[in-house]
Structures are given as C-alpha cells and as structure tokens.
Amino acid sequence: MIPIAKPYLTKKEAKAAYDTILTGWITQGPRVAEFEQKFAEYTGAKYAVAVSNCTTALHLSMIVAGVGQGDEVICPSMSYIATANSIKYVGAIPVFAEIDPANYNLDVHDVAKKITPRTRAILLVHQIGMPADIDAFRTLADKHGLQLIEDAACAVGSSYKGKKIGSHSSLVCFSFHPRKVISTGDGGMITTDNEEYYNRLRLLRQHGMSVNDRVRHESAKVIFEDHLEVGYNYRLTDIQAAVGIRQLEKLDQIITKRRRIAQRYHKAFKSIACLQLPLEKRGYFSNYQSYSVYLRDDCPINRNELMQKMLDAGISTRRGIMTSHRETAYKKEYSGLSLPVSEKSCDRSIILPLYIPMREEDIQKVIETFSSFFK
Ligand SMILES: *Cc1c(COP(=O)(O)O)cnc(C)c1O
C-alpha cells in the first residue's frame, strides 16, 4: 500500500531523542531554546516561541493579538478545523470567507466584503503549503485597523516574494504534526518580530510564570516565581525539540525532493484537460505539503469513485481540504451559510501521496494508475 504521507525520520532523530533523555532535562529547556533560535534564523524572524502544537500556537496568538469575546475573525472555512477552533477558544466568532479555487487560499475580495465594525483580525492560512498573497491582506488589514495572523501550519519552508513564511507578520503559527513537512511528533512554533508579543507568548505557554524552570535551576540565588496572569501549559518538550533541530537541518533538502515529485505529477497530468493542478505563481514558493488536484465537471470519473479505485489499486488518497462550516461541530451555527466555491473545491479535489523518500516505482505507480482513469 502506498501511504498518503510519511514523516521523514531517521536514526539521527532517534539518537537526538535518546541523548536528550539521558541528559535528564526532558521538558522545555536548553533544546527548546536552541530549536527556537535555529527556527528564527531559518525563517528570518526576529523571535520564535515553541509550543505544544499549532492549535495552541493559534490560541495564544489570538490572546496576544487582543481577540476576545464577541470579536469577529475572518478565516477560511476550507481549512483544517483547528483554524476556526482557535477563534472559538477566546470566545470570538469565526466569519468564514470564500477561497480562490486556484490555490485554496482566502479570496481577498470576499474577505473585504465580510469586514464589519466587530471585525478584529484576519486569520490567513497558507493552505497545503502554498503561500497566500500576504501583501494584499496586509493592505486590507491596515486599511481597517485589523490584526493579521498567519496560520502557517503547513507552510514551513515556503516563501513569498523571496522571503520565508514566518518573516512577514508579527504572529505566524507553524505545526510539526507528522502530516506536515517536518515533525516532532506533535509540536508548534510562533514567529514574531514584536518583543512585547514575544515576552507574553513565553509567559502564557508556561502557566503565566514570571521565571522559567531553567532560569530558576541555574540561579545561584533562591528565586521565588510569581504567576502574572492565568496562563496555560502549552510547552514543547526538550525531547521533541531535539528531534525538531535535526528535522530543521534537512528541511531544505526535504522541500527540494518534494518539489521534484510535485513536478513529476505536474508534467504527467498537465495534458489531462479536466484537471486543475496546483498553481505556483511567480513570487510564490510552495513546500508542497500536499499535492491536491481539482476535478472539473467534465471529468469522466467523480472524486469519491476515483478515491475508491485508487485504494483498490493499493494507493491511499485523501479528500481535498475540509470545510469547517459543514462539520457537525459548526453545522448548526452556520446552517444558513453557503460557500459554493469552498464546498465545490472540497468535494471535487483529491490529495495524492507525496512523501520523502518515495520510491521511484511508487511515483510511477501513482502517475500511471491515476492517469488511467482519465483515458
Ligand atoms: C494541521 C493544521 C493545524 C493544526 O496543527 P496541529 O499542530 O495539529 O495543532 C492548523 N491549521 C492548519 C491549516 C493545519 O493544516
């Protein structure tokens, strides 16, 4: 069976975890600090704050951005549900806007239409690793005095106009879940250029504690900590960070290889007229976290049938990105909402296997099997 995705982990990561365990310092400590510093360097951000996953990264970002009870935050419905959930956590209201079917990212014109006096922020997702047009959203956000928060869960190593994702805004959230391009099991990171945010994020991820464990541990004097506000336990462990450091070292190599496979798919499928393939415009650089293909109405096979046939042939695929407003958790509240572009994009797209290392014969098999249903 050809899987849909697989984390690229080797003995290097295993050894890093092993060595960390034997140091006796296993939760947030020196390795988390090193991972943060290297991540900030890699993305070109001023600061990076490691947290337990991207969902907690988004939650803390909402808090430091000042999003609260009754505020509206515009985001795509067509995203992993954690995007919308993070808005709910602070008592705010997700306002779902349409996406551009060419890249599954928010449609700036529809976002503009959904701004009201209660809008506080735009939560911009770089869907499946393809950067959104950050400048267009920055202009819109500035015009209306809104916060711009980036959900870059899938976009580590992607870049926009020559700069890595993570360096454009003051709150950018990443994920290291195994389904993403690099992984620490679970894990997350927030990059920021804002010192005030940086300090508050570090406080909030660790119970609001004024002194962190490491400082207290290394101090020659007795220190008593204070808890400055109601915080959370959203720490990353040092075991995870040690794995993350190793993963970060090979990120560019992973992306080069992922892009090569995406290119192979592109070349093989571009002559199939009823398919819409991922589009990487000039100035946009995707890490190809996923390779999603859209089936236009004139395709000879429907998406679900195609998924079953692929599975029968030993190839797992996934449906396109979900729409949050149609999930049970949101369905009732958003029953009056219709987002035809998002719904169609979700229902008619299919994600193909893409991981490192992917054997040549498996790439070939995906290409040949998939193409055969369009003859
Ligand atoms: C995966 C994902 C998340 C959640 O990331 P976790 O690290 O699993 O919490 C959030 N937003 C998007 C767009 C994602 O793809």
Coordinates of C-alpha atoms and ligand atoms in Angstrom, one line a residue:
M1 CA 0.0 0.0 0.0
I2 CA 1.3 3.4 -0.9
P3 CA 0.6 5.8 2.0
I4 CA -0.6 9.4 1.6
A5 CA 2.2 10.8 3.7
K6 CA 5.1 9.7 6.0
P7 CA 7.3 11.7 8.2
Y8 CA 11.0 11.6 7.2
L9 CA 12.6 10.4 10.4
T10 CA 15.9 8.5 10.7
K11 CA 18.3 7.3 13.3
K12 CA 19.6 10.9 13.6
E13 CA 16.3 12.0 15.1
A14 CA 16.1 8.8 17.3
K15 CA 19.6 9.5 18.6
A16 CA 18.8 13.1 19.4
A17 CA 15.8 12.0 21.4
Y18 CA 17.8 9.2 23.1
D19 CA 20.7 11.6 24.0
T20 CA 18.2 14.2 25.4
I21 CA 16.5 11.7 27.6
L22 CA 19.9 10.7 29.1
T23 CA 20.7 14.4 29.9
G24 CA 17.8 14.3 32.5
W25 CA 16.3 17.5 31.1
I26 CA 13.3 16.4 29.2
T27 CA 10.7 19.2 29.0
Q28 CA 11.2 22.8 27.9
G29 CA 14.8 23.6 28.4
P30 CA 18.1 24.1 26.5
R31 CA 17.0 22.2 23.4
V32 CA 13.8 24.1 23.1
A33 CA 15.8 27.3 23.3
E34 CA 18.2 26.0 20.6
F35 CA 15.3 24.9 18.4
E36 CA 13.7 28.4 18.7
Q37 CA 16.9 30.2 17.9
K38 CA 17.5 28.0 14.8
F39 CA 13.9 28.3 13.7
A40 CA 14.0 32.1 13.9
E41 CA 17.3 32.1 11.9
Y42 CA 15.8 29.8 9.3
T43 CA 12.7 31.8 8.8
G44 CA 14.3 35.2 9.1
A45 CA 12.0 36.1 12.0
K46 CA 13.3 38.1 15.0
Y47 CA 11.9 35.7 17.6
A48 CA 10.4 32.2 17.7
V49 CA 8.4 30.6 20.6
A50 CA 8.0 26.9 20.7
V51 CA 4.6 25.5 21.9
S52 CA 2.9 22.1 22.0
N53 CA 1.3 22.2 18.6
C54 CA -0.1 24.7 16.0
T55 CA -3.5 24.8 17.6
T56 CA -2.1 26.1 20.9
A57 CA 0.1 28.5 18.8
L58 CA -3.0 29.9 17.2
H59 CA -4.8 30.1 20.6
L60 CA -2.0 32.1 22.2
S61 CA -1.8 34.3 19.1
M62 CA -5.5 35.2 19.4
I63 CA -4.9 36.2 23.0
V64 CA -1.8 38.4 22.4
A65 CA -3.5 40.0 19.4
G66 CA -6.2 41.1 21.7
V67 CA -9.0 39.0 20.2
G68 CA -11.7 38.3 22.7
Q69 CA -15.4 37.7 23.5
G70 CA -17.7 38.7 20.7
D71 CA -15.0 39.8 18.3
E72 CA -15.2 38.6 14.7
V73 CA -12.2 37.0 13.0
I74 CA -12.3 36.3 9.2
C75 CA -10.9 33.0 8.2
P76 CA -11.4 30.3 5.5
S77 CA -14.0 27.6 6.2
M78 CA -11.9 25.4 3.9
S79 CA -9.1 24.7 6.3
Y80 CA -8.3 22.1 8.9
I81 CA -10.9 22.7 11.7
A82 CA -8.2 23.9 14.2
T83 CA -8.1 27.2 12.3
A84 CA -11.7 28.0 13.3
N85 CA -11.5 26.4 16.7
S86 CA -8.7 28.7 17.8
I87 CA -11.0 31.6 17.3
K88 CA -13.7 29.9 19.3
Y89 CA -11.3 29.3 22.2
V90 CA -11.2 33.1 23.0
G91 CA -15.0 33.5 22.7
A92 CA -14.7 35.1 19.3
I93 CA -16.7 34.4 16.2
P94 CA -15.2 32.8 13.1
V95 CA -16.5 34.6 10.0
F96 CA -16.0 32.3 7.1
A97 CA -14.9 33.8 3.8
E98 CA -14.5 32.2 0.3
I99 CA -11.3 30.9 -1.1
D100 CA -9.7 31.4 -4.5
P101 CA -10.1 28.0 -6.2
A102 CA -6.7 28.3 -8.0
N103 CA -4.8 28.0 -4.7
Y104 CA -7.3 27.3 -2.0
N105 CA -6.3 30.4 -0.1
L106 CA -8.6 33.2 1.1
D107 CA -10.2 35.4 -1.6
V108 CA -9.2 38.9 -0.6
H109 CA -12.3 40.4 -2.2
D110 CA -14.7 38.2 -0.3
V111 CA -12.7 38.9 2.9
A112 CA -13.2 42.7 2.3
K113 CA -16.9 42.2 2.0
K114 CA -17.1 40.4 5.3
I115 CA -15.5 43.2 7.4
T116 CA -17.8 44.7 10.0
P117 CA -17.3 47.1 12.9
R118 CA -16.8 44.0 15.1
T119 CA -14.0 42.5 13.0
R120 CA -10.8 42.3 14.9
A121 CA -8.5 40.1 12.9
I122 CA -7.9 38.2 9.7
L123 CA -6.6 34.7 10.1
L124 CA -4.7 33.9 6.9
V125 CA -4.0 30.3 6.1
H126 CA -1.2 29.2 3.7
Q127 CA -3.2 26.2 2.5
I128 CA -1.2 23.0 2.0
G129 CA 2.0 25.0 1.8
M130 CA 1.1 27.4 -1.0
P131 CA 1.6 30.9 0.3
A132 CA -1.4 33.3 0.3
D133 CA -0.9 36.8 -1.1
I134 CA 0.3 38.3 2.2
D135 CA 0.7 41.9 0.8
A136 CA -2.8 42.1 -0.3
F137 CA -4.1 41.0 3.1
R138 CA -1.7 43.3 4.9
T139 CA -3.0 46.3 2.9
L140 CA -6.6 45.3 3.7
A141 CA -5.9 44.7 7.4
D142 CA -4.0 48.0 7.7
K143 CA -6.8 49.9 6.0
H144 CA -9.3 48.7 8.6
G145 CA -7.0 48.6 11.6
L146 CA -7.2 44.8 11.8
Q147 CA -4.7 42.3 13.1
L148 CA -3.2 39.9 10.6
I149 CA -2.4 36.4 12.0
E150 CA -0.9 33.7 9.7
D151 CA -1.8 30.1 10.1
A152 CA 1.3 28.6 8.5
A153 CA 0.7 25.1 9.9
C154 CA 1.5 23.6 6.5
A155 CA 3.9 26.2 5.2
V156 CA 7.3 25.7 7.0
G157 CA 10.0 26.5 4.4
S158 CA 7.6 28.0 1.8
S159 CA 8.3 31.5 0.8
Y160 CA 6.5 34.6 -0.5
K161 CA 8.2 37.3 -2.7
G162 CA 11.7 35.9 -1.8
K163 CA 11.2 35.8 2.0
K164 CA 10.4 32.7 4.1
I165 CA 7.0 32.4 5.6
G166 CA 7.4 33.5 9.2
S167 CA 9.2 36.7 8.4
H168 CA 6.3 38.8 7.1
S169 CA 3.9 39.3 10.1
S170 CA 4.0 39.7 13.8
L171 CA 2.2 36.4 14.5
V172 CA 2.9 33.3 12.4
C173 CA 2.0 29.8 13.6
F174 CA 3.6 26.6 12.5
S175 CA 2.8 22.9 13.0
F176 CA 5.2 19.9 13.4
H177 CA 2.4 17.3 13.3
P178 CA 3.5 14.1 11.3
R179 CA 1.2 15.1 8.4
K180 CA 3.3 18.3 7.9
V181 CA 6.7 18.7 6.2
I182 CA 8.8 18.3 9.3
S183 CA 7.7 16.7 12.5
T184 CA 8.4 16.5 16.2
G185 CA 5.5 14.0 16.9
D186 CA 3.3 16.9 17.8
G187 CA 4.7 20.4 18.1
G188 CA 4.3 24.1 17.1
M189 CA 6.1 27.4 16.8
I190 CA 5.1 31.0 16.7
T191 CA 7.4 33.5 15.0
T192 CA 7.2 37.2 15.7
D193 CA 9.1 40.5 15.3
N194 CA 7.3 42.1 18.2
E195 CA 9.1 42.0 21.5
E196 CA 6.0 42.6 23.6
Y197 CA 4.2 39.6 21.9
Y198 CA 7.4 37.5 22.3
N199 CA 7.5 38.1 26.1
R200 CA 3.8 37.5 26.6
L201 CA 3.8 34.3 24.5
R202 CA 6.6 32.9 26.6
L203 CA 4.7 33.7 29.7
L204 CA 1.4 32.3 28.5
R205 CA 2.8 29.0 27.3
Q206 CA 4.1 28.3 30.8
H207 CA 1.3 29.0 33.3
G208 CA 2.0 32.8 33.3
M209 CA 5.1 32.1 35.4
S210 CA 7.5 35.0 35.8
V211 CA 10.6 32.9 36.0
N212 CA 11.1 29.8 33.8
D213 CA 12.4 26.5 35.2
R214 CA 15.7 26.8 33.5
V215 CA 16.5 30.3 35.0
R216 CA 15.4 29.1 38.4
H217 CA 17.5 25.9 38.0
E218 CA 20.6 27.8 37.0
S219 CA 20.4 30.6 39.5
A220 CA 22.9 30.8 42.4
K221 CA 20.3 32.6 44.5
V222 CA 17.0 31.4 45.7
I223 CA 14.3 32.7 43.3
F224 CA 10.5 32.7 44.0
E225 CA 8.3 32.8 41.0
D226 CA 5.1 34.6 40.6
H227 CA 2.2 33.8 38.2
L228 CA 1.4 37.0 36.5
E229 CA -1.7 36.0 34.7
V230 CA -3.8 32.9 34.0
G231 CA -1.6 31.0 31.6
Y232 CA -1.6 27.6 30.0
N233 CA 0.7 24.5 29.8
Y234 CA 1.5 24.6 26.1
R235 CA 5.2 23.6 26.4
L236 CA 7.1 21.7 23.9
T237 CA 9.4 19.1 25.4
D238 CA 13.2 19.0 25.0
I239 CA 12.9 15.5 23.6
Q240 CA 10.6 16.9 20.8
A241 CA 12.9 20.0 20.3
A242 CA 15.9 17.7 19.8
V243 CA 14.1 15.9 17.0
G244 CA 13.0 19.3 15.6
I245 CA 16.6 20.6 15.4
R246 CA 17.5 17.5 13.3
Q247 CA 14.4 17.9 11.1
L248 CA 15.1 21.6 10.5
E249 CA 18.7 20.7 9.3
K250 CA 17.2 18.7 6.5
L251 CA 14.2 20.9 5.7
D252 CA 15.6 22.4 2.5
Q253 CA 16.6 19.1 1.2
I254 CA 13.2 17.7 2.0
I255 CA 11.5 20.5 0.2
T256 CA 13.7 20.1 -2.9
K257 CA 12.8 16.5 -3.1
R258 CA 9.1 17.1 -2.5
R259 CA 9.1 19.7 -5.3
R260 CA 10.7 17.3 -7.6
I261 CA 7.9 14.8 -7.1
A262 CA 5.3 17.6 -7.5
Q263 CA 7.0 18.5 -10.7
R264 CA 6.7 14.9 -11.9
Y265 CA 3.0 14.8 -11.1
H266 CA 2.6 18.2 -12.9
K267 CA 4.3 17.0 -16.0
A268 CA 2.3 13.8 -16.1
F269 CA -1.1 15.3 -15.5
K270 CA -1.0 18.6 -17.3
S271 CA -2.3 17.1 -20.6
I272 CA -5.5 15.9 -18.8
A273 CA -7.8 18.7 -19.7
C274 CA -10.4 18.2 -17.0
L275 CA -7.9 18.5 -14.1
Q276 CA -6.9 21.7 -12.4
L277 CA -3.4 21.3 -11.0
P278 CA -1.7 23.3 -8.2
L279 CA -0.6 26.7 -9.5
E280 CA 2.6 28.3 -8.2
K281 CA 2.6 31.9 -9.4
R282 CA 5.8 34.0 -9.8
G283 CA 7.0 35.1 -6.4
Y284 CA 5.3 32.1 -4.7
F285 CA 7.3 29.1 -3.5
S286 CA 5.5 26.1 -2.1
N287 CA 6.9 23.3 0.1
Y288 CA 4.2 21.1 -1.4
Q289 CA 3.0 19.9 2.0
S290 CA 0.2 18.3 -0.1
Y291 CA -0.4 17.8 -3.8
S292 CA -4.1 18.4 -4.4
V293 CA -5.8 18.0 -7.8
Y294 CA -9.2 19.5 -8.6
L295 CA -11.6 17.6 -10.9
R296 CA -13.6 19.8 -13.1
D297 CA -17.2 18.9 -14.1
D298 CA -16.2 17.4 -17.4
C299 CA -14.0 14.7 -15.8
P300 CA -15.2 11.1 -16.7
I301 CA -15.0 10.0 -13.1
N302 CA -16.2 11.5 -9.8
R303 CA -13.9 12.2 -6.9
N304 CA -15.2 9.5 -4.5
E305 CA -15.2 6.8 -7.1
L306 CA -11.6 7.8 -8.1
M307 CA -10.5 7.6 -4.4
Q308 CA -12.0 4.1 -4.1
K309 CA -10.4 2.9 -7.4
M310 CA -7.0 4.3 -6.2
L311 CA -7.4 2.5 -2.9
D312 CA -8.3 -0.8 -4.7
A313 CA -5.1 -0.3 -6.7
G314 CA -3.1 0.0 -3.4
I315 CA -2.8 3.8 -3.3
S316 CA -4.2 5.8 -0.5
T317 CA -5.5 9.3 -1.3
R318 CA -7.4 11.9 0.8
R319 CA -10.4 14.1 0.1
G320 CA -9.5 17.8 -0.5
I321 CA -9.2 20.1 2.5
M322 CA -12.4 20.0 4.6
T323 CA -14.9 22.8 5.0
S324 CA -15.3 23.7 8.7
H325 CA -18.9 25.1 8.4
R326 CA -20.2 21.7 7.2
E327 CA -18.6 19.7 10.1
T328 CA -21.0 18.7 12.9
A329 CA -19.3 21.0 15.4
Y330 CA -20.2 24.0 13.3
K331 CA -23.1 22.9 11.1
K332 CA -25.9 24.1 13.3
E333 CA -24.5 27.6 13.9
Y334 CA -23.7 28.1 10.3
S335 CA -26.7 26.3 8.7
G336 CA -27.6 29.5 6.8
L337 CA -24.2 29.9 5.3
S338 CA -23.4 28.9 1.7
L339 CA -19.8 29.0 0.4
P340 CA -20.2 27.4 -3.1
V341 CA -16.5 27.8 -4.1
S342 CA -15.2 26.3 -0.9
E343 CA -17.7 23.5 -0.9
K344 CA -17.0 22.6 -4.5
S345 CA -13.3 22.7 -4.0
C346 CA -13.6 20.4 -1.0
D347 CA -15.9 17.9 -2.8
R348 CA -14.1 17.7 -6.1
S349 CA -10.5 17.6 -5.1
I350 CA -8.2 14.7 -4.2
I351 CA -4.8 14.7 -2.5
L352 CA -2.2 12.3 -3.8
P353 CA 0.7 10.5 -2.0
L354 CA 3.8 12.7 -1.6
Y355 CA 6.5 11.9 1.0
I356 CA 10.3 11.5 1.3
P357 CA 11.8 9.1 0.4
M358 CA 9.2 8.0 -2.1
R359 CA 10.4 5.1 -4.2
E360 CA 10.6 5.7 -8.0
E361 CA 8.3 2.7 -8.7
D362 CA 5.7 4.2 -6.3
I363 CA 5.8 7.6 -8.0
Q364 CA 5.4 5.8 -11.3
K365 CA 2.5 3.7 -10.0
V366 CA 0.7 6.8 -8.7
I367 CA 1.1 8.5 -12.1
E368 CA 0.1 5.5 -14.2
T369 CA -2.9 4.5 -12.0
F370 CA -4.2 8.0 -11.6
S371 CA -3.9 8.8 -15.3
S372 CA -5.6 5.6 -16.4
F373 CA -8.9 6.8 -15.1
F374 CA -9.0 9.8 -17.4
K375 CA -8.3 7.9 -20.7
Ligands
LIG1 C1 -2.5 20.9 10.8 C2 -3.2 22.2 10.8 C3 -3.4 22.9 12.0 C4 -3.3 22.2 13.4 O1 -1.9 21.9 13.7 P1 -1.6 21.0 15.0 O2 -0.1 21.1 15.1 O3 -2.1 19.6 14.6 O4 -2.4 21.6 16.1 C5 -3.9 24.1 12.0 N1 -4.2 24.7 10.8 C6 -4.0 24.2 9.6 C7 -4.2 24.9 8.4 C8 -3.4 22.8 9.6 O5 -3.2 22.3 8.4

